[in-house]
Short mmCIF file of C-alpha atoms and ligand atoms in Angstrom, two decimals:
data_model
loop_
_atom_site.label_atom_id
_atom_site.label_comp_id
_atom_site.label_asym_id
_atom_site.label_seq_id
_atom_site.Cartn_x
_atom_site.Cartn_y
_atom_site.Cartn_z
CA MET A 1401 69.33 85.68 75.86
CA LYS A 1402 69.83 83.11 78.51
CA ILE A 1403 67.85 81.34 80.84
CA GLN A 1404 67.84 79.81 84.54
CA ILE A 1405 65.44 77.94 86.28
CA ASP A 1406 65.51 76.98 89.87
CA LYS A 1407 63.38 73.98 90.99
CA ALA A 1408 63.36 74.98 94.44
CA ARG A 1409 61.57 77.62 94.31
CA CYS A 1410 58.77 76.68 91.73
CA ILE A 1411 55.41 76.32 92.80
CA ALA A 1412 54.53 74.09 89.44
CA ALA A 1413 51.77 77.58 88.39
CA GLY A 1414 52.42 76.89 85.23
CA GLN A 1415 52.21 80.23 83.61
CA CYS A 1416 55.75 80.14 81.95
CA VAL A 1417 54.07 77.51 79.94
CA LEU A 1418 51.31 79.25 79.15
CA GLN A 1419 53.41 82.13 77.69
CA ALA A 1420 56.17 80.28 76.01
CA PRO A 1421 55.36 76.60 75.71
CA LYS A 1422 58.31 76.37 73.16
CA VAL A 1423 60.67 77.21 76.03
CA PHE A 1424 58.92 75.66 79.05
CA ASP A 1425 57.30 72.53 79.85
CA GLN A 1426 56.28 71.13 83.36
CA ASP A 1427 57.53 67.70 85.07
CA GLU A 1428 54.45 65.20 84.47
CA GLU A 1429 55.63 63.63 88.13
CA ASP A 1430 55.19 66.63 89.95
CA GLY A 1431 54.35 69.47 87.50
CA ILE A 1432 57.57 71.53 88.74
CA VAL A 1433 59.08 73.75 85.32
CA ILE A 1434 61.33 72.25 82.60
CA LEU A 1435 63.66 74.09 80.59
CA LEU A 1436 63.47 73.17 77.31
CA ASN A 1437 65.28 75.76 75.43
CA ASP A 1438 67.94 77.56 77.67
CA ASN A 1439 69.01 79.80 74.82
CA PRO A 1440 65.82 80.56 72.44
CA THR A 1441 66.04 82.38 69.38
CA GLU A 1442 64.59 86.05 68.96
CA ASP A 1443 61.37 85.41 67.81
CA LEU A 1444 60.70 83.60 71.88
CA TRP A 1445 62.19 86.41 73.37
CA GLU A 1446 58.77 88.78 74.10
CA SER A 1447 56.98 85.66 75.60
CA THR A 1448 60.00 84.03 77.41
CA ARG A 1449 60.20 87.48 79.27
CA MET A 1450 56.85 87.61 80.06
CA ALA A 1451 56.51 84.22 81.57
CA ALA A 1452 59.80 85.53 83.65
CA ARG A 1453 57.98 87.96 84.83
CA LEU A 1454 54.68 86.21 85.49
CA CYS A 1455 56.06 83.37 87.50
CA PRO A 1456 54.87 84.36 90.49
CA SER A 1457 57.91 82.28 92.99
CA GLU A 1458 60.64 84.04 90.35
CA ALA A 1459 62.02 80.71 89.68
CA ILE A 1460 63.16 82.10 86.25
CA THR A 1461 66.87 84.40 85.50
CA ILE A 1462 67.23 85.82 82.37
CA ILE A 1463 70.29 86.90 81.14
CA GLU A 1464 70.38 89.51 77.79
CA ASP A 1465 73.31 88.97 76.25
CA MET B 1012 52.91 109.08 107.44
CA ARG B 1013 51.61 106.65 105.16
CA SER B 1014 49.28 105.21 107.37
CA GLU B 1015 47.99 108.27 109.75
CA THR B 1016 44.54 108.79 107.99
CA GLN B 1017 41.39 108.27 109.83
CA GLU B 1018 40.47 104.60 110.63
CA ARG B 1019 37.72 102.70 108.58
CA PHE B 1020 36.43 99.50 108.82
CA TYR B 1021 36.86 96.58 106.74
CA PRO B 1022 35.74 95.28 104.77
CA MET B 1023 33.96 98.90 102.90
CA ASP B 1024 31.24 98.91 101.19
CA ARG B 1025 31.18 99.34 97.72
CA GLY B 1026 29.56 101.84 95.32
CA ASN B 1027 29.46 100.90 91.49
CA PRO B 1028 28.83 96.68 92.16
CA PHE B 1029 31.46 96.42 89.61
CA ASN B 1030 34.34 98.59 91.12
CA PRO B 1031 35.82 97.92 94.40
CA PRO B 1032 35.11 100.14 97.27
CA GLU B 1033 35.46 103.85 96.34
CA ASP B 1034 37.60 104.73 99.90
CA TYR B 1035 40.55 101.72 97.72
CA ALA B 1036 41.55 104.42 95.44
CA GLU B 1037 42.29 107.45 98.19
CA LEU B 1038 44.11 105.14 99.87
CA ARG B 1039 46.06 103.79 97.43
CA ASP B 1040 47.21 107.49 96.96
CA LYS B 1041 47.41 108.63 99.81
CA ALA B 1042 47.99 105.75 102.36
CA PRO B 1043 48.42 102.24 100.47
CA LEU B 1044 49.41 100.63 103.80
CA SER B 1045 46.60 101.85 106.50
CA ARG B 1046 44.93 100.53 109.32
CA VAL B 1047 41.44 99.69 109.24
CA ARG B 1048 39.52 97.89 111.90
CA LEU B 1049 37.75 94.73 111.62
CA TRP B 1050 34.97 92.95 113.30
CA ASP B 1051 36.94 91.30 116.17
CA GLY B 1052 38.33 95.30 116.94
CA THR B 1053 41.70 94.36 115.56
CA HIS B 1054 43.50 96.95 113.64
CA PRO B 1055 46.14 95.26 110.61
CA TYR B 1056 46.83 96.82 108.23
CA LEU B 1057 45.03 97.09 104.49
CA ALA B 1058 48.06 97.08 101.41
CA THR B 1059 45.93 98.55 98.10
CA ARG B 1060 48.99 99.40 96.05
CA PHE B 1061 50.29 96.83 93.37
CA ALA B 1062 53.77 96.97 94.49
CA ASP B 1063 53.18 96.70 98.02
CA ILE B 1064 50.98 93.42 98.10
CA LYS B 1065 53.73 91.66 95.85
CA VAL B 1066 57.09 92.38 97.74
CA VAL B 1067 54.07 91.22 100.87
CA LEU B 1068 53.25 87.83 98.91
CA SER B 1069 56.17 87.00 97.85
CA HIS B 1070 58.51 87.76 101.43
CA PRO B 1071 59.41 84.43 103.09
CA ARG B 1072 58.79 86.16 106.87
CA PHE B 1073 55.16 86.67 105.45
CA SER B 1074 52.83 84.18 107.15
CA CYS B 1075 49.66 82.63 106.36
CA GLU B 1076 49.13 80.33 108.80
CA PRO B 1077 45.88 81.91 110.75
CA ASN B 1078 46.53 80.14 114.77
CA ARG B 1079 49.25 82.87 114.76
CA GLU B 1080 48.80 85.77 116.94
CA GLY B 1081 48.27 88.98 114.28
CA PHE B 1082 46.90 86.88 111.77
CA PRO B 1083 43.64 89.14 110.00
CA HIS B 1084 39.88 87.75 110.53
CA VAL B 1085 38.24 89.34 108.16
CA LEU B 1086 34.58 87.17 109.09
CA GLU B 1087 33.68 85.64 112.03
CA GLY B 1088 32.46 82.65 110.25
CA ARG B 1089 35.55 82.22 108.12
CA MET B 1090 38.00 82.04 111.55
CA VAL B 1091 36.54 78.93 112.47
CA ALA B 1092 36.88 77.25 109.36
CA ASP B 1093 40.56 78.91 108.95
CA LYS B 1094 41.84 77.99 112.16
CA ALA B 1095 40.76 74.57 111.39
CA ASP B 1096 42.27 74.68 108.70
CA ARG B 1097 45.00 71.80 107.88
CA SER B 1098 45.51 72.36 104.01
CA PHE B 1099 49.09 73.68 102.42
CA LEU B 1100 46.72 76.59 101.86
CA ARG B 1101 47.35 77.33 105.12
CA LEU B 1102 50.61 76.56 105.90
CA ASP B 1103 54.36 78.33 105.22
CA PRO B 1104 57.28 76.16 102.98
CA PRO B 1105 58.80 74.73 103.73
CA GLU B 1106 56.14 72.21 104.61
CA HIS B 1107 53.56 73.97 102.25
CA ASP B 1108 55.97 73.17 99.54
CA ARG B 1109 56.22 69.37 100.22
CA LEU B 1110 52.19 68.98 100.40
CA ARG B 1111 51.52 71.54 97.72
CA ARG B 1112 53.91 69.03 94.80
CA MET B 1113 51.34 66.53 95.65
CA VAL B 1114 48.76 67.96 93.93
CA THR B 1115 50.37 70.22 91.45
CA LYS B 1116 50.98 67.03 88.86
CA GLU B 1117 47.47 67.18 88.50
CA PHE B 1118 46.79 70.54 87.64
CA THR B 1119 49.45 70.59 85.09
CA VAL B 1120 49.33 72.98 81.51
CA ARG B 1121 49.09 69.50 79.59
CA LYS B 1122 46.39 67.47 82.01
CA VAL B 1123 44.51 70.65 81.39
CA GLU B 1124 44.04 70.15 78.16
CA GLN B 1125 43.54 66.66 78.03
CA LEU B 1126 40.70 67.95 80.08
CA ARG B 1127 39.52 70.61 77.91
CA PRO B 1128 37.08 68.51 75.61
CA ARG B 1129 35.21 67.16 78.64
CA ILE B 1130 35.02 71.02 79.83
CA GLN B 1131 33.66 71.42 76.10
CA GLU B 1132 31.27 68.80 76.28
CA THR B 1133 30.00 69.71 80.47
CA VAL B 1134 29.42 73.45 78.94
CA ASP B 1135 27.55 72.34 75.91
CA ARG B 1136 25.15 69.89 78.18
CA LEU B 1137 24.59 72.60 80.66
CA ILE B 1138 23.49 74.98 77.86
CA GLU B 1139 20.91 72.63 76.68
CA SER B 1140 20.08 71.97 80.16
CA TYR B 1141 19.61 75.67 81.00
CA THR B 1142 17.74 76.39 77.82
CA SER B 1143 14.97 73.65 78.72
CA LEU B 1144 14.75 75.97 81.87
CA PRO B 1145 11.52 78.85 81.64
CA GLN B 1146 12.96 81.79 80.57
CA GLY B 1147 14.38 83.75 83.21
CA ALA B 1148 16.28 80.81 85.56
CA ASP B 1149 19.08 81.37 87.35
CA PHE B 1150 22.13 80.98 85.65
CA VAL B 1151 24.02 80.59 89.09
CA GLU B 1152 21.86 77.86 90.40
CA HIS B 1153 21.76 76.47 86.55
CA PHE B 1154 24.79 76.63 85.09
CA SER B 1155 28.03 78.50 86.54
CA GLY B 1156 27.33 76.47 89.91
CA PRO B 1157 26.99 73.22 88.61
CA LEU B 1158 29.90 73.54 85.94
CA PRO B 1159 33.24 73.74 88.37
CA THR B 1160 31.26 70.88 90.72
CA GLU B 1161 31.12 68.64 87.57
CA ILE B 1162 34.77 69.20 86.41
CA ILE B 1163 36.30 68.95 90.36
CA THR B 1164 34.74 66.39 91.61
CA TYR B 1165 34.87 64.61 87.81
CA LEU B 1166 38.77 65.25 88.79
CA LEU B 1167 38.51 64.20 92.39
CA GLY B 1168 36.70 61.15 92.14
CA VAL B 1169 33.88 62.41 93.97
CA PRO B 1170 30.48 60.58 93.07
CA PHE B 1171 27.97 63.07 91.39
CA GLU B 1172 24.97 62.16 93.96
CA ASP B 1173 27.03 64.05 96.31
CA HIS B 1174 26.75 67.19 94.33
CA GLU B 1175 24.01 69.33 96.66
CA PHE B 1176 25.71 68.15 100.08
CA PHE B 1177 28.60 69.93 98.97
CA HIS B 1178 26.93 73.06 96.92
CA ARG B 1179 25.53 73.45 100.95
CA ALA B 1180 28.54 72.86 103.05
CA THR B 1181 30.34 75.49 100.93
CA ARG B 1182 27.60 78.40 100.85
CA ILE B 1183 27.77 77.89 105.44
CA GLN B 1184 31.45 77.83 104.83
CA PHE B 1185 32.07 81.00 102.95
CA GLY B 1186 28.67 82.93 103.68
CA SER B 1187 29.22 85.78 106.28
CA LYS B 1188 25.86 85.60 108.16
CA SER B 1189 27.21 81.93 109.31
CA SER B 1190 28.15 81.48 112.86
CA GLN B 1191 30.75 79.54 114.38
CA ALA B 1192 28.22 77.12 115.39
CA GLU B 1193 26.76 76.30 112.01
CA VAL B 1194 30.84 76.56 110.33
CA ARG B 1195 31.96 74.02 112.98
CA GLN B 1196 29.18 71.96 112.36
CA SER B 1197 29.19 71.88 108.52
CA LEU B 1198 32.92 71.28 108.80
CA ASP B 1199 32.38 68.35 111.09
CA GLU B 1200 29.76 66.71 108.60
CA LEU B 1201 32.56 67.49 105.48
CA PHE B 1202 35.23 66.05 107.11
CA ALA B 1203 33.45 62.47 107.91
CA TYR B 1204 32.26 62.20 104.21
CA LEU B 1205 35.47 62.59 102.96
CA ASP B 1206 36.86 60.23 106.05
CA ALA B 1207 34.97 58.03 104.42
CA LEU B 1208 35.07 58.77 100.79
CA ILE B 1209 39.12 58.27 101.31
CA ASP B 1210 38.33 54.60 102.84
CA ALA B 1211 36.14 53.54 99.85
CA LYS B 1212 39.13 54.93 97.29
CA GLU B 1213 41.61 52.83 99.45
CA LYS B 1214 39.38 49.58 98.62
CA ASN B 1215 38.11 50.30 95.38
CA PRO B 1216 40.91 52.70 93.65
CA GLY B 1217 39.72 54.55 90.07
CA ASP B 1218 41.41 56.78 87.43
CA ASP B 1219 41.18 59.77 89.41
CA VAL B 1220 42.95 62.47 92.67
CA ILE B 1221 41.88 60.54 95.15
CA SER B 1222 42.21 57.18 94.61
CA ARG B 1223 46.06 58.48 93.43
CA LEU B 1224 46.77 61.08 96.61
CA VAL B 1225 45.24 57.67 98.79
CA ALA B 1226 48.04 55.41 97.10
CA GLU B 1227 51.08 57.00 96.89
CA GLN B 1228 50.81 59.47 99.39
CA LEU B 1229 48.77 57.84 102.12
CA VAL B 1230 49.21 54.44 101.90
CA PRO B 1231 53.55 55.19 102.26
CA GLY B 1232 52.95 57.25 104.91
CA HIS B 1233 53.86 61.11 103.31
CA VAL B 1234 50.56 62.29 104.67
CA ASP B 1235 48.73 61.75 107.30
CA ARG B 1236 44.84 61.22 107.34
CA GLU B 1237 43.70 64.36 108.43
CA THR B 1238 46.59 66.12 106.00
CA LEU B 1239 44.87 64.26 103.26
CA ILE B 1240 41.23 64.91 103.97
CA ASN B 1241 42.18 69.31 104.76
CA ILE B 1242 44.11 68.79 100.96
CA VAL B 1243 40.71 67.27 99.22
CA ARG B 1244 38.60 69.50 101.39
CA LEU B 1245 40.69 72.34 99.80
CA LEU B 1246 40.72 70.67 95.86
CA LEU B 1247 36.96 71.22 96.56
CA SER B 1248 36.06 74.56 98.28
CA ALA B 1249 39.05 76.80 96.45
CA GLY B 1250 37.83 75.83 93.19
CA HIS B 1251 34.40 75.61 93.56
CA GLN B 1252 32.95 79.64 95.04
CA THR B 1253 36.01 81.19 92.98
CA THR B 1254 35.27 79.83 89.37
CA GLN B 1255 31.18 79.90 89.77
CA ASN B 1256 31.06 83.09 90.90
CA MET B 1257 33.99 84.68 88.48
CA THR B 1258 31.51 82.87 85.51
CA ALA B 1259 28.76 84.54 86.82
CA LEU B 1260 30.21 87.81 87.86
CA GLY B 1261 32.08 87.28 84.15
CA VAL B 1262 28.73 86.77 81.91
CA LEU B 1263 26.95 89.48 83.82
CA THR B 1264 30.11 92.39 83.46
CA LEU B 1265 30.28 90.90 79.46
CA LEU B 1266 26.46 91.90 78.86
CA GLN B 1267 27.07 94.79 80.93
CA HIS B 1268 29.51 96.05 77.92
CA PRO B 1269 28.29 95.01 74.52
CA ASP B 1270 31.14 96.91 72.57
CA GLN B 1271 33.55 94.78 74.42
CA LEU B 1272 30.99 91.40 73.86
CA ALA B 1273 31.17 92.31 70.38
CA LEU B 1274 34.90 92.16 70.38
CA ILE B 1275 35.03 88.67 71.25
CA LYS B 1276 32.04 87.67 69.29
CA GLN B 1277 33.69 89.02 66.12
CA ASP B 1278 37.23 87.55 67.53
CA PRO B 1279 37.30 84.35 69.13
CA THR B 1280 41.06 84.73 69.89
CA LEU B 1281 40.87 87.42 71.95
CA ILE B 1282 38.71 85.27 74.06
CA PRO B 1283 42.32 83.62 76.48
CA ASN B 1284 43.02 87.94 76.97
CA ALA B 1285 39.42 88.93 77.87
CA VAL B 1286 39.22 86.22 80.16
CA GLU B 1287 42.84 87.62 81.74
CA GLU B 1288 41.27 91.15 82.07
CA LEU B 1289 38.15 89.86 83.72
CA LEU B 1290 39.67 88.16 86.11
CA ARG B 1291 41.79 91.39 86.45
CA TYR B 1292 38.46 93.76 86.53
CA SER B 1293 36.43 91.45 89.29
CA SER B 1294 38.75 90.02 91.11
CA VAL B 1295 36.48 87.86 92.82
CA LEU B 1296 38.85 86.85 96.13
CA HIS B 1297 37.94 90.72 97.35
CA MET B 1298 39.10 90.36 101.00
CA GLY B 1299 42.10 89.21 100.11
CA ALA B 1300 45.40 87.38 100.81
CA ARG B 1301 45.79 87.98 104.38
CA ARG B 1302 49.30 87.37 106.02
CA VAL B 1303 51.08 88.30 109.52
CA ALA B 1304 54.65 89.42 109.48
CA LEU B 1305 57.05 87.25 111.61
CA GLU B 1306 59.91 89.52 111.93
CA ASP B 1307 60.13 93.27 110.90
CA ILE B 1308 59.75 93.46 107.33
CA ASP B 1309 60.72 97.29 105.28
CA VAL B 1310 57.84 96.73 103.09
CA ASN B 1311 58.79 99.35 99.85
CA GLY B 1312 59.35 102.19 103.19
CA HIS B 1313 56.77 101.17 104.91
CA ILE B 1314 57.73 98.68 107.73
CA ILE B 1315 55.56 96.54 109.24
CA ARG B 1316 56.52 95.02 112.49
CA GLU B 1317 56.31 91.42 113.68
CA GLY B 1318 52.82 90.66 114.78
CA GLU B 1319 51.53 92.74 112.74
CA GLY B 1320 48.65 91.56 109.75
CA VAL B 1321 48.04 92.49 106.56
CA ILE B 1322 44.79 92.24 104.52
CA CYS B 1323 46.35 92.53 100.74
CA SER B 1324 43.56 93.26 98.90
CA ILE B 1325 43.39 91.56 95.49
CA PRO B 1326 41.23 94.19 93.84
CA ALA B 1327 42.97 97.13 94.90
CA ALA B 1328 46.10 96.16 93.21
CA ASN B 1329 44.09 95.22 90.24
CA ARG B 1330 43.13 98.50 89.62
CA ASP B 1331 45.75 100.33 90.65
CA GLY B 1332 46.82 102.70 87.70
CA GLU B 1333 50.87 102.39 88.07
CA LEU B 1334 50.42 98.98 86.39
CA PHE B 1335 46.94 99.64 84.83
CA PRO B 1336 46.31 102.35 82.31
CA ASP B 1337 42.47 103.64 83.00
CA PRO B 1338 42.02 100.77 85.38
CA ASP B 1339 38.32 101.05 85.32
CA ARG B 1340 37.93 100.43 82.19
CA LEU B 1341 37.29 97.26 81.19
CA ASP B 1342 39.24 96.12 77.78
CA VAL B 1343 39.42 92.99 76.65
CA THR B 1344 42.32 94.05 74.52
CA ARG B 1345 44.14 95.67 77.32
CA PRO B 1346 48.11 94.04 77.25
CA GLN B 1347 49.14 94.10 80.51
CA ALA B 1348 45.93 92.30 81.48
CA ARG B 1349 47.63 88.72 82.63
CA SER B 1350 49.53 90.63 84.64
CA HIS B 1351 46.85 90.53 87.68
CA VAL B 1352 46.81 89.02 90.45
CA ALA B 1353 43.48 87.54 90.55
CA PHE B 1354 45.16 83.98 91.80
CA GLY B 1355 47.64 85.32 94.39
CA TYR B 1356 51.11 85.87 94.18
CA GLY B 1357 53.83 84.14 95.69
CA VAL B 1358 54.58 80.37 96.93
CA HIS B 1359 50.56 80.59 97.75
CA GLN B 1360 49.15 81.56 94.28
CA CYS B 1361 46.71 79.15 93.14
CA VAL B 1362 47.33 75.85 91.97
CA GLY B 1363 43.93 75.57 90.11
CA GLN B 1364 44.28 78.79 87.42
CA VAL B 1365 44.97 76.94 84.64
CA LEU B 1366 41.86 75.04 85.20
CA ALA B 1367 40.08 78.28 85.54
CA ARG B 1368 41.34 79.87 82.36
CA ALA B 1369 40.42 76.82 80.82
CA GLU B 1370 36.78 76.43 82.17
CA LEU B 1371 35.87 80.63 81.48
CA GLN B 1372 37.07 79.97 78.49
CA VAL B 1373 34.94 77.65 77.47
CA VAL B 1374 31.98 79.43 78.35
CA TYR B 1375 32.67 82.56 77.42
CA GLY B 1376 33.69 81.17 74.21
CA THR B 1377 30.68 79.09 73.49
CA LEU B 1378 27.70 80.28 75.44
CA PHE B 1379 27.37 83.97 73.69
CA ASN B 1380 27.77 82.41 70.40
CA ARG B 1381 24.90 79.68 71.12
CA LEU B 1382 22.91 82.20 72.49
CA PRO B 1383 23.06 85.24 70.85
CA ASP B 1384 20.07 87.00 72.55
CA LEU B 1385 21.39 86.37 75.86
CA ARG B 1386 20.64 89.02 78.43
CA LEU B 1387 19.05 90.44 81.82
CA ALA B 1388 16.01 88.94 83.00
CA VAL B 1389 15.45 91.12 85.50
CA PRO B 1390 16.24 95.36 85.77
CA PHE B 1391 19.96 95.30 86.79
CA GLU B 1392 19.10 97.19 89.81
CA GLN B 1393 17.27 94.52 90.94
CA LEU B 1394 20.52 92.11 91.29
CA ARG B 1395 21.51 91.21 94.67
CA PHE B 1396 25.41 91.31 95.07
CA ARG B 1397 27.87 89.64 97.26
CA HIS B 1398 29.26 92.25 99.37
CA ASP B 1399 29.68 90.38 102.48
CA MET B 1400 30.49 87.03 101.04
CA PHE B 1401 34.40 86.06 101.48
CA VAL B 1402 33.63 85.78 97.36
CA TYR B 1403 32.15 88.17 95.47
CA GLY B 1404 29.95 87.34 93.03
CA VAL B 1405 26.28 87.92 91.97
CA HIS B 1406 23.43 85.93 94.21
CA GLU B 1407 21.42 85.31 91.47
CA LEU B 1408 21.43 85.83 87.30
CA PRO B 1409 18.19 85.07 86.05
CA LEU B 1410 18.58 85.67 81.84
CA LYS B 1411 16.44 85.05 78.95
CA TRP B 1412 18.07 83.99 75.67
C1 LIG C 632 38.66 82.22 88.88
C2 LIG C 632 38.81 81.02 89.78
C3 LIG C 632 40.00 81.18 90.81
C4 LIG C 632 40.24 82.10 91.41
C5 LIG C 632 39.82 84.03 91.43
C6 LIG C 632 41.51 81.93 92.23
C7 LIG C 632 42.22 82.09 93.53
C8 LIG C 632 42.48 82.24 94.70
C9 LIG C 632 43.89 83.01 94.92
C10 LIG C 632 43.62 84.98 95.12
C11 LIG C 632 44.64 82.10 95.69
C12 LIG C 632 45.54 82.45 96.68
C13 LIG C 632 45.01 82.93 98.49
C14 LIG C 632 45.92 83.42 99.22
O1 LIG C 632 47.29 83.28 98.92
O2 LIG C 632 46.07 83.37 100.34
C15 LIG C 632 44.11 80.82 95.43
C16 LIG C 632 45.05 79.22 96.04
C17 LIG C 632 44.51 78.01 95.66
N1 LIG C 632 43.64 77.85 94.93
FE1 LIG C 632 42.42 79.12 93.66
N2 LIG C 632 41.41 79.92 92.32
C18 LIG C 632 40.52 79.94 91.37
C19 LIG C 632 40.36 78.08 91.15
C20 LIG C 632 40.68 77.25 91.46
C21 LIG C 632 40.62 75.94 90.84
C22 LIG C 632 39.48 75.92 89.95
C23 LIG C 632 40.99 75.34 92.20
C24 LIG C 632 41.27 74.09 91.66
C25 LIG C 632 42.28 72.91 92.33
C26 LIG C 632 41.94 76.09 92.84
C27 LIG C 632 42.24 75.81 93.93
C28 LIG C 632 43.22 76.19 94.81
C29 LIG C 632 44.04 75.63 95.78
C30 LIG C 632 44.66 74.52 95.93
C31 LIG C 632 44.89 77.10 96.31
C32 LIG C 632 46.28 77.16 97.37
C33 LIG C 632 47.51 77.19 96.71
C34 LIG C 632 48.74 77.20 98.29
O3 LIG C 632 48.29 77.76 99.22
O4 LIG C 632 49.42 76.60 97.86
N3 LIG C 632 41.72 77.73 92.99
N4 LIG C 632 42.96 80.62 94.55
S1 LIG C 633 55.72 79.90 86.05
FE1 LIG C 633 57.69 79.61 87.91
S2 LIG C 633 56.42 78.61 89.40
FE2 LIG C 633 55.14 78.13 87.84
S3 LIG C 633 55.65 76.68 86.69
FE3 LIG C 633 56.97 78.36 85.67
S4 LIG C 633 59.06 78.74 86.91
FE4 LIG C 633 57.00 76.62 87.85
#
């Protein structure tokens, strides 16, 4: 699994960090998403997919291998 | 085809106070985008399907600016407040995004986690003072109202003595019985107050949101004074009525569903999901998220013409069986609960959602353990629900413990 984020679309709602805190973080300056891990291990796939699904601004793209 | 059923008046009446108006289920099946008639004689669309609402709220050509022709004004009093609103809630991108980003760092997951001990302390203290009152005291007045006010005013740096002023202002500005003149006067008072507060923070800054906005945004000229006042007003009011009503309605909902309450008492790890389910089930922003089309837009096969308004019914979307099987059942273990749109969707999705979740988690996680005999002090039938208010809930909630 590969992940891409689009910081320009992100509205800093924090949903991704609540779902997958090992994969996503928020910038202290503006709350915008930071990708901690663009190639997460399998145990994180489900929560990462949930984060992408819940993101209100479609800022997270998942590329399944 | 989809809109050709008999036109209904909006807002519609609820039968069961825990459920959205019964007509919604039929509309969702037969006419998920149908025209309704408002108090001012306009005829916007009411969207009742989850999938349609997501399209409208995430579409860049649906505007949320209340001064545009066709924007649905669901209550007379709200119209005045909406049209005067210069905060990012009522602005489209790109200006929306620029202004919103001035405050988002204050409500991140990390910031809210740092705040959690203070939320816990406040909840503990409010339980103490509430239970020192006579049995049957109003939970709304003495607990669910003060809690969000204390937290948001602490974050913003608003003096504690001024709480009563805010309660009154929001009551007037969000009430359905308020006349246009009353709302206008209340808005003027609030603006004058915030103007003075911003002056005070400029001269005497503290470790709070308003002081940071003044130093980092107002002084360097990134935002003008009027807009800043609007942003602060938004932060004060948006988190106040919503959290207050969600807290009280959630407590009532759990008391009326003892099997679900027993589940979260037995297993506190269920509380975060229970909060999502209660947000879904209650949908306190029951008059919806409203938008107007800036061009002809195809919403899942139905064309909304330029200049036409849409009311996206949050309660209807959150009870859509396509996404939530057996949608009218409260189930704190429901796996899809967090897919709800109680905080909206798209670029305007709630800024304070992480904070609101934390407050609700602390309340439901503390209250029922501390007060195991908590129960209604009056027959259920005597409770008055906020049918005609912009934010749904109970007016009073007398409890015994
Ligand atoms: C249970 C509590 C809450 C609920 C149900 C709720 C719900 C919502 C909804 C549905 C919207 C979107 C409105 C639209 O799209 O037209 C929204 C926006 C907003 N909420 Fe909340 N909210 C809650 C608590 C809070 C809190 C605690 C704050 C504190 C800061 C807050 C601040 C905001 C702001 C600033 C916006 C505007 C966002 C924008 O336009 O970009 N809310 N809220
Ligand atoms: S969920 Fe989406 S909008 Fe929210 S912080 Fe993450 S990427 Fe940004």
